[in-house]
């Protein structure tokens, strides 16, 4: 056997070990950074407002009157046509918190559990469901980020196979809503929530994606490297054009359990947890209808 010139005779094991250490290069385990796709919910993943979808159900449950139901239908139409700007959303927040004051949480949960499947399952965009599948196939987490209540958004997120849900939380005291909102996930608060989750989960936001329909979600879209405007309102469409953000059009609502048999609705006990956000539904509808009919002076 021929040994290197440094060795005049057969090297010892210690000498060989030292040679290996000297010439070996350490192999580092460079794993790619974790990434995520953040989706707004209303008019981005589903074709309607999740908080405006339960008016008739609450009427049938005795929580609101017939006049509120009519305003609910009108407000849903207005929202779908034109969306809601910042002042309207802020006014909606104040109004819904007051309207829901005193509602029995258990009663709301039961109403939501009975109607969520019929109301939400048929209005999920096929394009959004496909996009969620593609992100999962690429190894990205999927996160639903919504101003709607967590008790509505969480079962929808579970139905979609989302990895995380970030949503508004209302305060419950003695089994009823006390008229206060603990955490309103709207506007800049969405971006802050995304950054907090990215920190805890190790997401690289520069490599991550975000999707929304509303100009109020610009902070959320700005927080990632790959923002997309989906069915954008007029203001967001202008911003997307100015910033050269891609614009997507989703137009095919489909029953999720027919499109993807493996993704089915959660069982009754899980659906029963979908309460607080749905409880706020009619409040937003009533306020938005009134807001469209006459100006509201914001304090």
Short mmCIF file of C-alpha atoms in Angstrom, two decimals:
data_model
loop_
_atom_site.label_atom_id
_atom_site.label_comp_id
_atom_site.label_asym_id
_atom_site.label_seq_id
_atom_site.Cartn_x
_atom_site.Cartn_y
_atom_site.Cartn_z
CA UNK A 1 0.00 0.00 0.00
CA UNK A 2 1.24 3.49 -0.85
CA UNK A 3 0.87 6.09 1.88
CA UNK A 4 1.06 9.88 1.57
CA UNK A 5 4.54 11.38 1.51
CA UNK A 6 4.03 12.69 5.04
CA UNK A 7 4.15 9.15 6.26
CA UNK A 8 7.47 7.33 5.88
CA UNK A 9 5.94 4.13 7.24
CA UNK A 10 2.55 2.68 7.94
CA UNK A 11 0.62 5.39 9.86
CA UNK A 12 -0.85 4.66 13.23
CA UNK A 13 -4.60 4.78 13.80
CA UNK A 14 -4.19 8.02 15.71
CA UNK A 15 -2.33 9.59 12.81
CA UNK A 16 -5.00 8.49 10.34
CA UNK A 17 -7.74 9.88 12.60
CA UNK A 18 -5.95 13.22 12.76
CA UNK A 19 -5.55 13.30 8.99
CA UNK A 20 -9.25 12.64 8.47
CA UNK A 21 -10.20 15.41 10.89
CA UNK A 22 -7.82 17.84 9.19
CA UNK A 23 -9.11 17.25 5.68
CA UNK A 24 -12.76 16.53 6.33
CA UNK A 25 -15.31 19.33 5.77
CA UNK A 26 -18.26 19.38 8.16
CA UNK A 27 -21.61 18.68 6.48
CA UNK A 28 -24.28 21.07 7.69
CA UNK A 29 -27.94 20.21 7.57
CA UNK A 30 -29.42 23.18 5.69
CA UNK A 31 -33.16 22.63 5.77
CA UNK A 32 -35.24 25.02 3.64
CA UNK A 33 -37.09 27.64 5.71
CA UNK A 34 -40.68 26.95 6.60
CA UNK A 35 -43.25 28.88 4.60
CA UNK A 36 -46.99 29.48 4.75
CA UNK A 37 -49.94 30.66 2.68
CA UNK A 38 -52.23 33.12 4.50
CA UNK A 39 -55.83 33.37 3.30
CA UNK A 40 -58.46 35.92 4.14
CA UNK A 41 -61.81 34.12 4.38
CA UNK A 42 -64.74 36.21 3.15
CA UNK A 43 -64.93 36.62 -0.65
CA UNK A 44 -61.48 35.01 -0.89
CA UNK A 45 -62.09 31.43 0.18
CA UNK A 46 -65.89 31.56 0.46
CA UNK A 47 -68.24 33.47 -1.83
CA UNK A 48 -70.01 35.42 0.94
CA UNK A 49 -69.30 37.05 4.25
CA UNK A 50 -69.09 34.42 6.98
CA UNK A 51 -70.39 36.93 9.52
CA UNK A 52 -73.32 37.94 7.34
CA UNK A 53 -74.55 34.46 6.49
CA UNK A 54 -76.56 33.56 9.59
CA UNK A 55 -79.31 36.19 9.70
CA UNK A 56 -82.22 33.88 8.89
CA UNK A 57 -80.90 31.20 11.23
CA UNK A 58 -80.80 33.66 14.13
CA UNK A 59 -84.30 34.85 13.26
CA UNK A 60 -85.56 31.28 13.35
CA UNK A 61 -83.80 30.85 16.68
CA UNK A 62 -85.53 33.91 18.11
CA UNK A 63 -82.43 36.09 18.50
CA UNK A 64 -83.47 38.78 16.01
CA UNK A 65 -86.70 40.08 14.52
CA UNK A 66 -88.05 40.10 10.96
CA UNK A 67 -86.84 43.65 10.30
CA UNK A 68 -83.29 42.60 11.07
CA UNK A 69 -83.63 39.67 8.67
CA UNK A 70 -84.59 42.01 5.83
CA UNK A 71 -81.65 44.26 6.62
CA UNK A 72 -79.45 41.18 6.71
CA UNK A 73 -80.39 40.24 3.16
CA UNK A 74 -79.83 43.80 1.96
CA UNK A 75 -76.48 44.13 3.71
CA UNK A 76 -75.27 40.83 2.26
CA UNK A 77 -76.09 42.12 -1.21
CA UNK A 78 -74.30 45.43 -0.60
CA UNK A 79 -71.26 43.66 0.81
CA UNK A 80 -71.01 41.34 -2.16
CA UNK A 81 -71.30 44.19 -4.64
CA UNK A 82 -69.04 46.76 -3.06
CA UNK A 83 -67.40 45.42 0.08
CA UNK A 84 -66.82 47.65 3.11
CA UNK A 85 -64.23 50.32 3.70
CA UNK A 86 -62.29 51.05 6.89
CA UNK A 87 -64.88 53.34 8.49
CA UNK A 88 -67.68 50.92 7.74
CA UNK A 89 -65.76 48.01 9.22
CA UNK A 90 -65.01 49.97 12.37
CA UNK A 91 -68.63 50.97 12.70
CA UNK A 92 -69.65 47.38 12.14
CA UNK A 93 -67.34 46.25 14.92
CA UNK A 94 -68.94 48.64 17.41
CA UNK A 95 -72.45 47.82 16.33
CA UNK A 96 -72.09 44.05 16.35
CA UNK A 97 -70.56 44.03 19.82
CA UNK A 98 -73.54 45.97 21.18
CA UNK A 99 -76.17 43.93 19.34
CA UNK A 100 -74.73 40.63 20.57
CA UNK A 101 -74.64 41.78 24.19
CA UNK A 102 -76.58 39.33 26.34
CA UNK A 103 -76.98 36.60 23.72
CA UNK A 104 -76.79 33.15 25.28
CA UNK A 105 -73.62 31.48 24.01
CA UNK A 106 -74.98 27.94 24.15
CA UNK A 107 -78.03 28.88 22.12
CA UNK A 108 -75.86 30.52 19.48
CA UNK A 109 -73.60 27.46 19.37
CA UNK A 110 -76.56 25.19 18.78
CA UNK A 111 -77.88 27.38 15.98
CA UNK A 112 -74.48 27.52 14.30
CA UNK A 113 -73.97 23.77 14.66
CA UNK A 114 -77.29 23.12 12.97
CA UNK A 115 -76.81 25.49 10.05
CA UNK A 116 -73.09 25.84 9.33
CA UNK A 117 -72.98 22.88 6.95
CA UNK A 118 -75.90 24.12 4.84
CA UNK A 119 -74.72 27.73 4.80
CA UNK A 120 -70.97 27.44 4.28
CA UNK A 121 -70.26 24.15 2.51
CA UNK A 122 -71.90 25.17 -0.82
CA UNK A 123 -70.11 28.54 -1.11
CA UNK A 124 -66.43 27.56 -0.94
CA UNK A 125 -64.60 28.61 -4.09
CA UNK A 126 -63.29 25.67 -6.10
CA UNK A 127 -60.27 27.76 -7.10
CA UNK A 128 -59.46 28.50 -3.45
CA UNK A 129 -59.74 24.83 -2.50
CA UNK A 130 -57.38 23.92 -5.35
CA UNK A 131 -54.91 26.59 -4.28
CA UNK A 132 -54.94 25.30 -0.71
CA UNK A 133 -54.19 21.82 -2.02
CA UNK A 134 -51.29 23.15 -4.10
CA UNK A 135 -49.74 24.95 -1.15
CA UNK A 136 -49.99 21.85 1.01
CA UNK A 137 -48.45 19.77 -1.78
CA UNK A 138 -45.56 22.26 -1.87
CA UNK A 139 -45.00 21.76 1.85
CA UNK A 140 -46.46 25.08 3.01
CA UNK A 141 -48.75 25.53 5.98
CA UNK A 142 -52.16 27.05 5.25
CA UNK A 143 -53.45 29.72 7.62
CA UNK A 144 -56.90 31.33 7.59
CA UNK A 145 -56.77 34.93 8.85
CA UNK A 146 -60.17 36.53 9.31
CA UNK A 147 -61.95 39.38 11.08
CA UNK A 148 -64.85 36.98 11.58
CA UNK A 149 -65.25 35.26 14.92
CA UNK A 150 -62.99 32.35 15.76
CA UNK A 151 -65.91 30.09 16.60
CA UNK A 152 -67.06 30.31 13.00
CA UNK A 153 -63.67 30.48 11.30
CA UNK A 154 -62.14 27.52 13.16
CA UNK A 155 -64.59 24.86 11.92
CA UNK A 156 -64.38 26.32 8.42
CA UNK A 157 -60.60 26.13 8.66
CA UNK A 158 -60.81 22.53 9.83
CA UNK A 159 -63.12 21.72 6.93
CA UNK A 160 -60.56 23.20 4.53
CA UNK A 161 -57.64 21.40 6.13
CA UNK A 162 -56.00 24.62 7.36
CA UNK A 163 -53.06 24.24 9.72
CA UNK A 164 -53.85 27.38 11.75
CA UNK A 165 -56.68 29.85 12.17
CA UNK A 166 -56.36 33.45 13.34
CA UNK A 167 -59.68 35.19 13.98
CA UNK A 168 -61.55 37.70 16.11
CA UNK A 169 -62.41 36.71 19.69
CA UNK A 170 -65.35 38.10 21.65
CA UNK A 171 -65.63 38.17 25.44
CA UNK A 172 -67.99 35.75 27.19
CA UNK A 173 -69.08 36.27 30.78
CA UNK A 174 -71.54 34.09 32.71
CA UNK A 175 -72.44 32.20 29.55
CA UNK A 176 -73.30 35.26 27.46
CA UNK A 177 -71.58 37.82 25.28
CA UNK A 178 -70.85 40.91 27.33
CA UNK A 179 -70.58 43.29 24.39
CA UNK A 180 -66.79 43.49 24.28
CA UNK A 181 -64.30 42.22 21.72
CA UNK A 182 -61.12 40.72 23.12
CA UNK A 183 -59.10 40.71 19.91
CA UNK A 184 -60.26 42.22 16.62
CA UNK A 185 -58.25 40.70 13.75
CA UNK A 186 -58.65 43.45 11.21
CA UNK A 187 -56.40 45.75 9.18
CA UNK A 188 -52.93 46.14 10.70
CA UNK A 189 -53.88 43.60 13.40
CA UNK A 190 -53.91 40.91 10.70
CA UNK A 191 -50.32 41.70 9.76
CA UNK A 192 -49.31 41.69 13.42
CA UNK A 193 -50.97 38.31 13.94
CA UNK A 194 -49.17 36.91 10.90
CA UNK A 195 -45.83 38.17 12.16
CA UNK A 196 -46.47 36.67 15.61
CA UNK A 197 -47.39 33.31 14.10
CA UNK A 198 -44.38 33.42 11.78
CA UNK A 199 -42.14 34.00 14.78
CA UNK A 200 -43.60 31.09 16.74
CA UNK A 201 -43.74 28.68 13.78
CA UNK A 202 -40.51 29.72 12.07
CA UNK A 203 -42.08 30.90 8.80
CA UNK A 204 -39.99 32.87 6.33
CA UNK A 205 -42.49 35.59 5.38
CA UNK A 206 -40.44 36.75 2.41
CA UNK A 207 -41.01 33.31 0.86
CA UNK A 208 -44.64 33.08 1.99
CA UNK A 209 -47.93 33.91 0.24
CA UNK A 210 -51.05 35.92 1.13
CA UNK A 211 -54.47 36.26 -0.50
CA UNK A 212 -57.24 38.79 0.10
CA UNK A 213 -60.07 40.67 -1.61
CA UNK A 214 -60.09 43.86 0.46
CA UNK A 215 -58.04 47.05 0.48
CA UNK A 216 -58.20 46.92 4.29
CA UNK A 217 -55.91 43.86 4.10
CA UNK A 218 -53.02 45.69 2.44
CA UNK A 219 -50.94 45.37 5.66
CA UNK A 220 -51.47 41.60 5.51
CA UNK A 221 -50.48 41.46 1.84
CA UNK A 222 -47.44 43.67 2.42
CA UNK A 223 -46.17 41.34 5.15
CA UNK A 224 -45.28 38.53 2.70
CA UNK A 225 -43.09 38.21 -0.36
CA UNK A 226 -45.87 36.87 -2.60
CA UNK A 227 -49.12 38.86 -2.23
CA UNK A 228 -52.19 38.16 -4.39
CA UNK A 229 -55.40 40.16 -4.79
CA UNK A 230 -58.40 37.82 -5.11
CA UNK A 231 -61.69 39.20 -6.45
CA UNK A 232 -60.39 42.61 -5.32
CA UNK A 233 -62.58 45.56 -4.46
CA UNK A 234 -61.98 48.69 -6.55
CA UNK A 235 -59.46 50.20 -4.15
CA UNK A 236 -57.42 47.00 -3.86
CA UNK A 237 -57.50 46.54 -7.63
CA UNK A 238 -55.92 49.98 -8.04
CA UNK A 239 -53.29 49.19 -5.41
CA UNK A 240 -52.54 45.82 -6.99
CA UNK A 241 -52.03 47.46 -10.37
CA UNK A 242 -49.76 50.13 -8.89
CA UNK A 243 -47.69 47.56 -6.97
CA UNK A 244 -47.77 44.95 -9.77
CA UNK A 245 -49.41 42.37 -7.53
CA UNK A 246 -51.06 39.45 -9.35
CA UNK A 247 -54.87 39.51 -9.45
CA UNK A 248 -56.86 36.28 -9.28
CA UNK A 249 -60.55 35.76 -10.06
CA UNK A 250 -62.43 33.06 -8.17
CA UNK A 251 -65.92 32.41 -9.50
CA UNK A 252 -66.90 28.76 -8.99
CA UNK A 253 -68.45 28.00 -5.58
CA UNK A 254 -68.66 24.26 -5.00
CA UNK A 255 -69.76 21.91 -2.25
CA UNK A 256 -66.50 20.92 -0.66
CA UNK A 257 -67.67 17.45 0.38
CA UNK A 258 -68.57 16.71 -3.24
CA UNK A 259 -65.36 18.14 -4.66
CA UNK A 260 -63.02 16.51 -2.13
CA UNK A 261 -64.67 13.50 -0.46
CA UNK A 262 -61.76 13.15 1.97
CA UNK A 263 -62.51 16.59 3.41
CA UNK A 264 -65.77 16.42 5.29
CA UNK A 265 -67.48 18.61 7.83
CA UNK A 266 -66.41 18.22 11.46
CA UNK A 267 -68.71 16.25 13.76
CA UNK A 268 -71.47 17.92 15.73
CA UNK A 269 -69.45 18.64 18.90
CA UNK A 270 -66.80 20.44 16.84
CA UNK A 271 -69.37 22.43 14.93
CA UNK A 272 -71.04 23.31 18.20
CA UNK A 273 -67.95 25.31 19.07
CA UNK A 274 -68.65 27.69 16.19
CA UNK A 275 -70.45 30.37 18.09
CA UNK A 276 -69.10 33.78 18.85
CA UNK A 277 -68.20 34.88 15.35
CA UNK A 278 -71.50 33.65 14.00
CA UNK A 279 -73.24 35.39 16.84
CA UNK A 280 -71.85 38.62 15.48
CA UNK A 281 -73.27 37.97 12.02
CA UNK A 282 -76.53 39.80 12.17
CA UNK A 283 -74.99 42.76 13.94
CA UNK A 284 -72.72 43.42 11.03
CA UNK A 285 -75.55 43.06 8.57
CA UNK A 286 -77.88 45.42 10.34
CA UNK A 287 -75.18 48.03 10.77
CA UNK A 288 -73.92 47.81 7.20
CA UNK A 289 -77.42 48.22 5.78
CA UNK A 290 -78.01 51.29 7.89
CA UNK A 291 -74.56 52.64 7.01
CA UNK A 292 -75.30 52.43 3.30
CA UNK A 293 -78.56 54.33 3.72
CA UNK A 294 -77.28 57.27 5.77
CA UNK A 295 -73.94 58.64 6.88
CA UNK A 296 -72.55 57.60 10.24
CA UNK A 297 -70.56 60.09 12.24
CA UNK A 298 -67.59 58.29 13.76
CA UNK A 299 -66.42 59.58 17.12
#
